mmCIF file of C-alpha atoms in Angstrom:
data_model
loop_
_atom_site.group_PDB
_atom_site.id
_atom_site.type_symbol
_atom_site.label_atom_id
_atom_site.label_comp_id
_atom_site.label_asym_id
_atom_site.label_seq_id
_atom_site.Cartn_x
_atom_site.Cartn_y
_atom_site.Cartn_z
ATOM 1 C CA UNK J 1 24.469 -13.297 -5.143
ATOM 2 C CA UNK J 2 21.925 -10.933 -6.502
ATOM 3 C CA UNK J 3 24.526 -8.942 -8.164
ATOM 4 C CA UNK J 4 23.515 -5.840 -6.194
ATOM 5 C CA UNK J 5 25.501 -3.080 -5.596
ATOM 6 C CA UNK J 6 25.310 -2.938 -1.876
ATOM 7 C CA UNK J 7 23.592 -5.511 0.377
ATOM 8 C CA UNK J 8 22.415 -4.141 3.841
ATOM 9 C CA UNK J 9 21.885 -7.077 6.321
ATOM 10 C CA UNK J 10 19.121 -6.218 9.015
ATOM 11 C CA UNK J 11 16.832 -8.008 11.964
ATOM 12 C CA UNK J 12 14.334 -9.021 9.683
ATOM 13 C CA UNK J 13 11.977 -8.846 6.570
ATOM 14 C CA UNK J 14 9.744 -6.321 8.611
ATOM 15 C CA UNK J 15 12.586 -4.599 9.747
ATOM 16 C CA UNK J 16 13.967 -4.476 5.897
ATOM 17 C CA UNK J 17 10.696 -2.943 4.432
ATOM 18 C CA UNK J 18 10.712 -0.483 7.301
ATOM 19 C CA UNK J 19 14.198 0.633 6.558
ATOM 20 C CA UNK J 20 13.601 1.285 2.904
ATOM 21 C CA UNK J 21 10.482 3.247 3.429
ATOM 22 C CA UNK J 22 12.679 5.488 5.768
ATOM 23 C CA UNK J 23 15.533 5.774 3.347
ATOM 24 C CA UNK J 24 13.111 7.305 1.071
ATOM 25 C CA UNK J 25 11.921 9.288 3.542
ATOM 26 C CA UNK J 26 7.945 8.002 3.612
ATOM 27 C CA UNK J 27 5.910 10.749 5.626
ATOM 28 C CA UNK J 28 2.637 10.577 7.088
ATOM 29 C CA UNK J 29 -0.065 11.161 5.052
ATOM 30 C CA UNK J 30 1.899 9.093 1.730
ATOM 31 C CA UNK J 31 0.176 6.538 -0.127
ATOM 32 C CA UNK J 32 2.097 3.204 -0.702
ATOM 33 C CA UNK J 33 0.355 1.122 -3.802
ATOM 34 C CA UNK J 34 0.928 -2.676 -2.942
ATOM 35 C CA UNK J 35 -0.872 -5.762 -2.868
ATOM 36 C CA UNK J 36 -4.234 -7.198 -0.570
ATOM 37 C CA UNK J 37 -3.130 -10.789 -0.709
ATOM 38 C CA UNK J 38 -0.171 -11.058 0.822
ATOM 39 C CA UNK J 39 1.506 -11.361 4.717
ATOM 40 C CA UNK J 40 0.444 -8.562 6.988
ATOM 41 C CA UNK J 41 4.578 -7.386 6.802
ATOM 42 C CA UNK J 42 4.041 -5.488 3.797
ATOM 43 C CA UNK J 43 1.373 -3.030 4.683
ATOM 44 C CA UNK J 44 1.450 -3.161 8.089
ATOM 45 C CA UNK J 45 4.770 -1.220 7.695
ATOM 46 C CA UNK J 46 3.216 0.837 5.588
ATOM 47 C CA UNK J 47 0.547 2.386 8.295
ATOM 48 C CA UNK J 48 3.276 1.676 10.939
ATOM 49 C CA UNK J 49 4.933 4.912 9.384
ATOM 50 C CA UNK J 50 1.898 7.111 8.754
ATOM 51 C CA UNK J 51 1.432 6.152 5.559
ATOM 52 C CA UNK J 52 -1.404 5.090 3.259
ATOM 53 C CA UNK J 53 -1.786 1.452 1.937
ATOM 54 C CA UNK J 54 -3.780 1.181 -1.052
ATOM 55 C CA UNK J 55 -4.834 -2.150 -2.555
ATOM 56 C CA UNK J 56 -4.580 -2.980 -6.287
ATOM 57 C CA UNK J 57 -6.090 -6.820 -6.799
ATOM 58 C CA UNK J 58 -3.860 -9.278 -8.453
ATOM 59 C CA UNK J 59 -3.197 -11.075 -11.562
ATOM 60 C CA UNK J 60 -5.498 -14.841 -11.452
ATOM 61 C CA UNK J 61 -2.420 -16.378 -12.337
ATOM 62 C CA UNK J 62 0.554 -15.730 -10.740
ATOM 63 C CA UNK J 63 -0.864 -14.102 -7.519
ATOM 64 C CA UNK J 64 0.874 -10.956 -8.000
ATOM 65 C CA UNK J 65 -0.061 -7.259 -8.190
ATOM 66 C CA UNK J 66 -1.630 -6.894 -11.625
ATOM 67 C CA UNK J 67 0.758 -4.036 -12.865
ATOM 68 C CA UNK J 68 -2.664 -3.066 -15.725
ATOM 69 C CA UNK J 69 -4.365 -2.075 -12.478
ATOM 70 C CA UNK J 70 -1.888 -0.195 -11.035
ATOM 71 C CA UNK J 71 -2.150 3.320 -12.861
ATOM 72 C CA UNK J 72 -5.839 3.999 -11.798
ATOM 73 C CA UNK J 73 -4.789 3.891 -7.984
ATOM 74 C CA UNK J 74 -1.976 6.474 -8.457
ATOM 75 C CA UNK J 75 -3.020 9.776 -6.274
ATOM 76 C CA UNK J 76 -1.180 12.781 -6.467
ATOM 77 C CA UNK J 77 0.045 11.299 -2.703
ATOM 78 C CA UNK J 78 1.277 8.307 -3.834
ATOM 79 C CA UNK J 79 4.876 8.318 -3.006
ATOM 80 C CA UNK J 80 6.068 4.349 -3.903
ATOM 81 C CA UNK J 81 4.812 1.158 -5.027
ATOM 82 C CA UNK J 82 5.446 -2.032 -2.579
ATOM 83 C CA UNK J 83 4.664 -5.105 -5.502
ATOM 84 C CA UNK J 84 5.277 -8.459 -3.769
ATOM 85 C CA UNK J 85 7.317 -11.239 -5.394
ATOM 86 C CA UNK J 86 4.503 -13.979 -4.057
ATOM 87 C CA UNK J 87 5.199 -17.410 -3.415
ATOM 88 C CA UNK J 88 8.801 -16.543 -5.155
ATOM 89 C CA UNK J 89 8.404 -15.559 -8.328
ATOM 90 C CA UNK J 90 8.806 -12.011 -9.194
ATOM 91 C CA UNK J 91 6.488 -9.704 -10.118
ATOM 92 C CA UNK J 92 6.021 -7.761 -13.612
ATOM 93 C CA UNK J 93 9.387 -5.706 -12.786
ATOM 94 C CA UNK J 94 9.330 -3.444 -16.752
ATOM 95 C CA UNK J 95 5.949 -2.888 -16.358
ATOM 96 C CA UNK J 96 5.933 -1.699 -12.910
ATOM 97 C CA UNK J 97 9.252 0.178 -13.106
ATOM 98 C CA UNK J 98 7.906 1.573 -16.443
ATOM 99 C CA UNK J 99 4.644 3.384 -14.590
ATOM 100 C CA UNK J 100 7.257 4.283 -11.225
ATOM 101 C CA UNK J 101 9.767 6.534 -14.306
ATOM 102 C CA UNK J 102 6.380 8.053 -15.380
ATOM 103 C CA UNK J 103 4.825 9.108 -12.141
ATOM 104 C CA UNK J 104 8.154 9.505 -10.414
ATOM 105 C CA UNK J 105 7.931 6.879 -7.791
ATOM 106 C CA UNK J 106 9.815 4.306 -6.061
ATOM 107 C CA UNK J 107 9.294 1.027 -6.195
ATOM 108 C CA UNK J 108 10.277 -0.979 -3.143
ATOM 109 C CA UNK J 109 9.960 -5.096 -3.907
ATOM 110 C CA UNK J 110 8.614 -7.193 -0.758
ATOM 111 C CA UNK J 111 10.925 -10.208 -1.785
ATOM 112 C CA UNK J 112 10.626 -12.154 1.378
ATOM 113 C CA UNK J 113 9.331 -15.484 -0.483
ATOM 114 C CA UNK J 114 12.154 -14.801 -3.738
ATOM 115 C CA UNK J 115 15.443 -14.706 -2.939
ATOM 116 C CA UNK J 116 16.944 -16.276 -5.834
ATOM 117 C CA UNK J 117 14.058 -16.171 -8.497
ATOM 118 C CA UNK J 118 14.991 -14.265 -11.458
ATOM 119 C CA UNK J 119 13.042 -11.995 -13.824
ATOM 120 C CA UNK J 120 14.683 -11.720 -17.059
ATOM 121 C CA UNK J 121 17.957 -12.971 -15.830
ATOM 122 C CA UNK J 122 18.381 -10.966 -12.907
ATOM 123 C CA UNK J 123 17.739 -11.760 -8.986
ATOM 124 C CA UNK J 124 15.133 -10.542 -6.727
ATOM 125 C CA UNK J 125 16.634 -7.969 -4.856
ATOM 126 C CA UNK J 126 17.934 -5.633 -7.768
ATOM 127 C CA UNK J 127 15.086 -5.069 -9.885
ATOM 128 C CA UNK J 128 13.811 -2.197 -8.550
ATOM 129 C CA UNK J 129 15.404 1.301 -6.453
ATOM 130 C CA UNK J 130 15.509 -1.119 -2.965
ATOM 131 C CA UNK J 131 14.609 -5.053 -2.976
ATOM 132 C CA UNK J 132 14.025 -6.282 0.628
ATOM 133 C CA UNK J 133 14.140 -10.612 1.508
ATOM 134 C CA UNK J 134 13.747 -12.204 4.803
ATOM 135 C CA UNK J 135 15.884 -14.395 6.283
ATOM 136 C CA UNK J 136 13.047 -15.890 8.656
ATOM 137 C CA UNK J 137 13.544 -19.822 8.959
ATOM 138 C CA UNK J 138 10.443 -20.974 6.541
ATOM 139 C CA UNK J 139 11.950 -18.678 3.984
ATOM 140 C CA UNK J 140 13.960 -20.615 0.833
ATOM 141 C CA UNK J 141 17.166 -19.193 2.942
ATOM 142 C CA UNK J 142 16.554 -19.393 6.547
ATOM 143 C CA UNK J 143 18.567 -18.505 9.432
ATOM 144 C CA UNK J 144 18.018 -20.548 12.720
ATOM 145 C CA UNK J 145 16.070 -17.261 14.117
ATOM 146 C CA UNK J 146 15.064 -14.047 12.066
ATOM 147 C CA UNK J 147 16.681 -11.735 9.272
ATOM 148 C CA UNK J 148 16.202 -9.798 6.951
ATOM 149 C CA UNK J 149 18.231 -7.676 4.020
ATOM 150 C CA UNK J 150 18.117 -5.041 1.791
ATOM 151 C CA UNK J 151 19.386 -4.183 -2.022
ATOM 152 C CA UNK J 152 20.322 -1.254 -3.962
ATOM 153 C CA UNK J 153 22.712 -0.161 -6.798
ATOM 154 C CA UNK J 154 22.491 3.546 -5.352
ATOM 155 C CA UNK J 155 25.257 4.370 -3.132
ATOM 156 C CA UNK J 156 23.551 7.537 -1.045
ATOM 157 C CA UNK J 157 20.406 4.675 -0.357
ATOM 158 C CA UNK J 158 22.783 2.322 0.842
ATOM 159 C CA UNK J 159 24.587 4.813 3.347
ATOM 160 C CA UNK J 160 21.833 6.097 4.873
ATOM 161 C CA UNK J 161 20.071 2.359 5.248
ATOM 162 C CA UNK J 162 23.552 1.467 6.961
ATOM 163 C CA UNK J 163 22.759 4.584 9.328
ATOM 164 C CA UNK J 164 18.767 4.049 9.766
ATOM 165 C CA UNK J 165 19.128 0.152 10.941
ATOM 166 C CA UNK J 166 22.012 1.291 13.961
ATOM 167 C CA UNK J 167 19.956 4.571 14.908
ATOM 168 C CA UNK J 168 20.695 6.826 12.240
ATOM 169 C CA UNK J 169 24.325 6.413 13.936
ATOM 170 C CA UNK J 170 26.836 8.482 11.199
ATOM 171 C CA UNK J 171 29.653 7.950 13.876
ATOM 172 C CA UNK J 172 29.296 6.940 17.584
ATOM 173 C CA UNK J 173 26.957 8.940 19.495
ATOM 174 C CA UNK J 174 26.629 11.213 16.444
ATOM 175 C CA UNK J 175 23.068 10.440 14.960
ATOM 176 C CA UNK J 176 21.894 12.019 11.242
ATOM 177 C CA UNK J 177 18.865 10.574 11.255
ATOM 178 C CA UNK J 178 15.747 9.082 13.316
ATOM 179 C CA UNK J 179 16.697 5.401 12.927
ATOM 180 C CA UNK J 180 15.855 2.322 15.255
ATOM 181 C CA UNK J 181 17.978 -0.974 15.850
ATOM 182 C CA UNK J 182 17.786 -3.343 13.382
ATOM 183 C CA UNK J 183 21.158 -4.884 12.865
ATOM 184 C CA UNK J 184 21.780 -8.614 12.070
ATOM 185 C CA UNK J 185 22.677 -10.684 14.967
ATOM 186 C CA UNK J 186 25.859 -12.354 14.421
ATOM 187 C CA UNK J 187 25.228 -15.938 15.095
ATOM 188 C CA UNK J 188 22.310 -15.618 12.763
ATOM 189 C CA UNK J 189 24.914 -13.794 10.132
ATOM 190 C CA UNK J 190 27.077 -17.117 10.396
ATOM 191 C CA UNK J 191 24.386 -19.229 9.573
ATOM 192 C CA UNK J 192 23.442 -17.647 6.769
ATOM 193 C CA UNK J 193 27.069 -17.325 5.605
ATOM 194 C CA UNK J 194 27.726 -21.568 5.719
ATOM 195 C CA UNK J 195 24.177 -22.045 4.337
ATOM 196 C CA UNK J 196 24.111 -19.439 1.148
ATOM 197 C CA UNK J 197 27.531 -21.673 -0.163
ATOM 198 C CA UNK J 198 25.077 -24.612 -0.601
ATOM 199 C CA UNK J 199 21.664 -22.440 -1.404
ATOM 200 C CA UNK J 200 22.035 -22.302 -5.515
ATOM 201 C CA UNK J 201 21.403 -26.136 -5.425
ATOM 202 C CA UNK J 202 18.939 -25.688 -2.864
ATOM 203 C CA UNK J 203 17.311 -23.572 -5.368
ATOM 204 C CA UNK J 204 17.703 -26.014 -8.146
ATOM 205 C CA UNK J 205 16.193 -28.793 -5.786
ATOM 206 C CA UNK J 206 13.186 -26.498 -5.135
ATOM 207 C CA UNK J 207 12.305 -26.731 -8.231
ATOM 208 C CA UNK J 208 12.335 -30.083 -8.988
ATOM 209 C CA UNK J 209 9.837 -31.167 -6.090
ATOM 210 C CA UNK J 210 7.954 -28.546 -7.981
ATOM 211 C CA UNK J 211 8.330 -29.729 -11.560
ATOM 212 C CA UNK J 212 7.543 -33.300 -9.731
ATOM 213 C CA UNK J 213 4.403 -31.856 -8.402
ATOM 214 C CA UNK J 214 3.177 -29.881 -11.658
ATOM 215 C CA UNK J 215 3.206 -33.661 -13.425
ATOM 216 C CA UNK J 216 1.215 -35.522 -11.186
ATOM 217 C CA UNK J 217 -0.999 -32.338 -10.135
ATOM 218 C CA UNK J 218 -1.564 -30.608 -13.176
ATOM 219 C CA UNK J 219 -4.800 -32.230 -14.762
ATOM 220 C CA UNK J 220 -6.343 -32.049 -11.301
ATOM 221 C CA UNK J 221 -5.496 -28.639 -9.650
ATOM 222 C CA UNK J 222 -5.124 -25.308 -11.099
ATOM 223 C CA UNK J 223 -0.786 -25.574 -10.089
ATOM 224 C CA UNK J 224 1.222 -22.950 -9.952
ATOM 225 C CA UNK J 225 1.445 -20.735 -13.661
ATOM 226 C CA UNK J 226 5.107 -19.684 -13.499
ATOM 227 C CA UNK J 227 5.717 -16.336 -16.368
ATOM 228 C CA UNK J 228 7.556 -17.473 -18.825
ATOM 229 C CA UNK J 229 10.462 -14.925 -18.102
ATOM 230 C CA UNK J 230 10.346 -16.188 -14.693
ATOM 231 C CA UNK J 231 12.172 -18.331 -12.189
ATOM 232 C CA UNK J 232 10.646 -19.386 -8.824
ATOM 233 C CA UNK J 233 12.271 -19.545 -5.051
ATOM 234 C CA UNK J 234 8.980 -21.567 -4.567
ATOM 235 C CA UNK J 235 8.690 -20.897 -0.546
ATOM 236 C CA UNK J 236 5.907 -22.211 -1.238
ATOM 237 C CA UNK J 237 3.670 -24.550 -3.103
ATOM 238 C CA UNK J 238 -0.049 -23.966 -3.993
ATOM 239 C CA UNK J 239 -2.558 -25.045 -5.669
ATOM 240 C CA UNK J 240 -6.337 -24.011 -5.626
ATOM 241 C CA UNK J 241 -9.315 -26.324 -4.750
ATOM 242 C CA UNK J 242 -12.511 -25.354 -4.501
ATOM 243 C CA UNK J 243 -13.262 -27.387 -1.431
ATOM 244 C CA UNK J 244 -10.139 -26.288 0.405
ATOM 245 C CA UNK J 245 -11.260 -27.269 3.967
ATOM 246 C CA UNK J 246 -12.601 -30.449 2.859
ATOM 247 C CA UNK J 247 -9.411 -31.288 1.530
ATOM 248 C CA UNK J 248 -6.696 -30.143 4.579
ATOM 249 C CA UNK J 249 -9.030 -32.188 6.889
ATOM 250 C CA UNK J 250 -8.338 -35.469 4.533
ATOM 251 C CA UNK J 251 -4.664 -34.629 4.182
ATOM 252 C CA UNK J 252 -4.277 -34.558 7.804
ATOM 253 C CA UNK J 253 -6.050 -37.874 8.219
ATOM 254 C CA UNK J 254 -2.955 -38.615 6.559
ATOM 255 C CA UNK J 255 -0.542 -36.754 8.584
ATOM 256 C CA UNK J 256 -0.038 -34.963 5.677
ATOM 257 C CA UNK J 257 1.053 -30.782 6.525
ATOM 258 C CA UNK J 258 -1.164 -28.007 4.450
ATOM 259 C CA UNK J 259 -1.370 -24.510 5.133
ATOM 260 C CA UNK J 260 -3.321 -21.146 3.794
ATOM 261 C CA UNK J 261 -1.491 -18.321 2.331
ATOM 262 C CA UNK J 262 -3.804 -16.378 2.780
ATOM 263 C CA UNK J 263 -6.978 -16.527 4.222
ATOM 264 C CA UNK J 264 -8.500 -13.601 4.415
ATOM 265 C CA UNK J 265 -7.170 -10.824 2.039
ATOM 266 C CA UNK J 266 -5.734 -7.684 3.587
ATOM 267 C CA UNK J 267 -8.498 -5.394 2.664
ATOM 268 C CA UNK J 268 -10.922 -7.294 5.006
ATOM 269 C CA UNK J 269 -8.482 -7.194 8.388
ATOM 270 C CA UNK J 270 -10.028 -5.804 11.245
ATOM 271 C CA UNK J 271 -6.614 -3.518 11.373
ATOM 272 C CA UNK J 272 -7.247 -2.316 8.032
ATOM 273 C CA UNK J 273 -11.036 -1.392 8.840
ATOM 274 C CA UNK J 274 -10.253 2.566 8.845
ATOM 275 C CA UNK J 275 -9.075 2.381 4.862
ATOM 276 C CA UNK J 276 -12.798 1.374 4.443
ATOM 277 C CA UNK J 277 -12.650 -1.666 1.991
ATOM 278 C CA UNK J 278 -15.289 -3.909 1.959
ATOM 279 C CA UNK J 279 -16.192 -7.422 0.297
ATOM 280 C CA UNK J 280 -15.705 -7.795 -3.375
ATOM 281 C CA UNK J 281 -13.286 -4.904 -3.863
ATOM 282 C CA UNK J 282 -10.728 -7.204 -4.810
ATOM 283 C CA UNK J 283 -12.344 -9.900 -6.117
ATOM 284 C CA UNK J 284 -9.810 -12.187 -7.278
ATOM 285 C CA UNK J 285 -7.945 -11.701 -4.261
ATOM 286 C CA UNK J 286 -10.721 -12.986 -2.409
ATOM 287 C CA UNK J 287 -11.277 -15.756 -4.850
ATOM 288 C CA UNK J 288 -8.154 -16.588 -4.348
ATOM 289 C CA UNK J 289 -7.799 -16.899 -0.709
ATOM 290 C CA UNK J 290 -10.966 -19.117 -0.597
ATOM 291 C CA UNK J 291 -9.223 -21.495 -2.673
ATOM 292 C CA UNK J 292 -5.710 -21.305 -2.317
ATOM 293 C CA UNK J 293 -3.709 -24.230 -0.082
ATOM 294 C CA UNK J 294 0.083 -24.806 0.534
ATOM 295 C CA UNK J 295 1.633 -28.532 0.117
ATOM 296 C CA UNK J 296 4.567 -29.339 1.511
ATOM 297 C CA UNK J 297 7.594 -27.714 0.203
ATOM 298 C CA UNK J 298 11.255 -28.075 1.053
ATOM 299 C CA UNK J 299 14.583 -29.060 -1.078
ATOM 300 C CA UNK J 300 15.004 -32.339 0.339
ATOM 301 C CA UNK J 301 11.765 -34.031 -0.521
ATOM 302 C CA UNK J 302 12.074 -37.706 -1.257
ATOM 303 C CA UNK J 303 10.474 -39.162 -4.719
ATOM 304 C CA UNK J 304 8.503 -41.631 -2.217
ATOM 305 C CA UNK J 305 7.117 -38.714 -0.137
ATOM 306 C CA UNK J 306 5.978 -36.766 -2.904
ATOM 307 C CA UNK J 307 4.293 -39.775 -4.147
ATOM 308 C CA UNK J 308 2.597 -40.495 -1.304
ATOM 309 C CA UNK J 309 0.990 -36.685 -1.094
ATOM 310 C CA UNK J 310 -0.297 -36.885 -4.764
ATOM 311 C CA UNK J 311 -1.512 -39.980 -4.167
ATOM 312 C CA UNK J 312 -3.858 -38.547 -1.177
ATOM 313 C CA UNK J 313 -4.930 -35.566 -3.440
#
């Protein structure tokens, strides 16, 4: 599906950004560039190792790493760069991969929200050295309990994830590496086998409700700015609003759903306290998750459903 050399199925989207960070052998004491707005997954596995998250704010449009910030944060221990494909759409892949060639790093892509987006024609998942997705049930392609995967074109990567997620297991009982068990359960596997058959017109119904949204939303909400050499998994749909609480305590008058990705930007976590961030460090990440708030998303939204949200916003 994401034309990918090798796809390595594991427990979950945690589990998959652990595994690649171990493939490329992460140490303590390695700094990991990624994003502060974004689910605690992607750096939490980051200190979980030893390692070193550091923060680079985000682009005011599409919510991603801003890839022009990037090259100022680059240490001479930064090992790898974690952008996240937010929301589903992709990140700036050249640019990023263009600054990982120059300063030798890897780039490991937190696509738990974009399986199936495309940058440039190509999937999520093989646009950078390992793409990881999650197969968690609010994800575009959920199983019925958790999941993950991983992507890569390079065959030594791929062996040695295939090792890491069963114990660093090279035969039975024979261990190469320090590994930990991460393997796909089945049942879950045979979900996700019947349900990827019908998930390119899941996609394709995605974004519809979206396009649906963008015209009734888009002279009163700042709606989701989609790059022009961009598709989007939309897992989710947000829009920004000032008076964001305000507004999910009138939607739920309605019995209408809402929810905050993200509230409070990863820099200011009480876990994150000993990296020594404070308030207005990132600043449009903070701006961001003051204003941000999810609508209802799914492929099977009805015309009459979406009408009826609008009509409440």
């Amino acid at each position: 599906f994401t034309c990918a050399n090798h796809a390595i199925t594991c427990g979950s989207g945690t589990d998959a950004l652990l595994l690649a960070m171990m493939a490329l052998d992460i140490q303590p004491g390695d700094e990991i560039i990624t994003t502060p707005f974004t689910f605690i997954a992607t750096a939490e596995t980051i200190a979980l190792l030893g390692a070193t998250p550091v923060f680079v704010d985000i682009d005011a449009r599409t919510y991603n790493i801003d890839a022009t910030k990037i090259e100022t944060a680059i240490t001479p221990r930064t090992k790898a760069m974690m952008p996240v494909s937010l929301y589903g759409q992709p990140c700036d892949m050249d640019a990023i991969n263009s600054i990982a060639t120059k300063h030798n790093l890897h780039v490991i892509e937190d696509g738990a929200q974009s399986f199936g987006a495309t940058y440039k024609g190509k999937r999520s998942g093989n646009l950078s050295t390992i793409g990881c997705t999650s197969f968690f049930p609010a994800k575009p392609l959920g199983c019925f309990g958790d999941g993950g995967a991983l992507f890569t074109n390079d065959d030594a990567l791929a062996q040695k994830l295939k090792m890491l997620r069963v114990h660093g297991q090279d035969k039975r009982y024979h261990h190469k590496y320090i590994g930990m068990g991460a393997r796909l359960d089945t049942l879950q596997a045979a979900v996700l086998h019947v349900k990827l058959k019908h998930y390119e017109s899941d996609l394709k119904l995605r974004q519809e409700v979206a396009a649906k949204y963008n015209l009734a939303l888009k002279d009163k909400f700042v709606t989701p700015f989609i790059q022009a050499e961009c598709t989007s998994a939309y897992a989710q749909y947000s829009i920004r609003v000032t008076k964001r609480d305000n507004l999910q305590t009138h939607l739920k008058a309605q019995s209408i759903p809402t929810a905050v990705h993200y509230p409070i930007p990863l820099h200011l976590q009480a876990c994150f306290s000993y990296l020594n961030y404070k308030e207005g460090d990132f600043p449009v990440s903070e701006l961001i998750a003051n204003e941000i708030i999810s609508l209802p998303m799914n492929p099977y939204l009805r015309d009459d459903e979406i009408a009826y949200i609008t009509k409440n916003l």
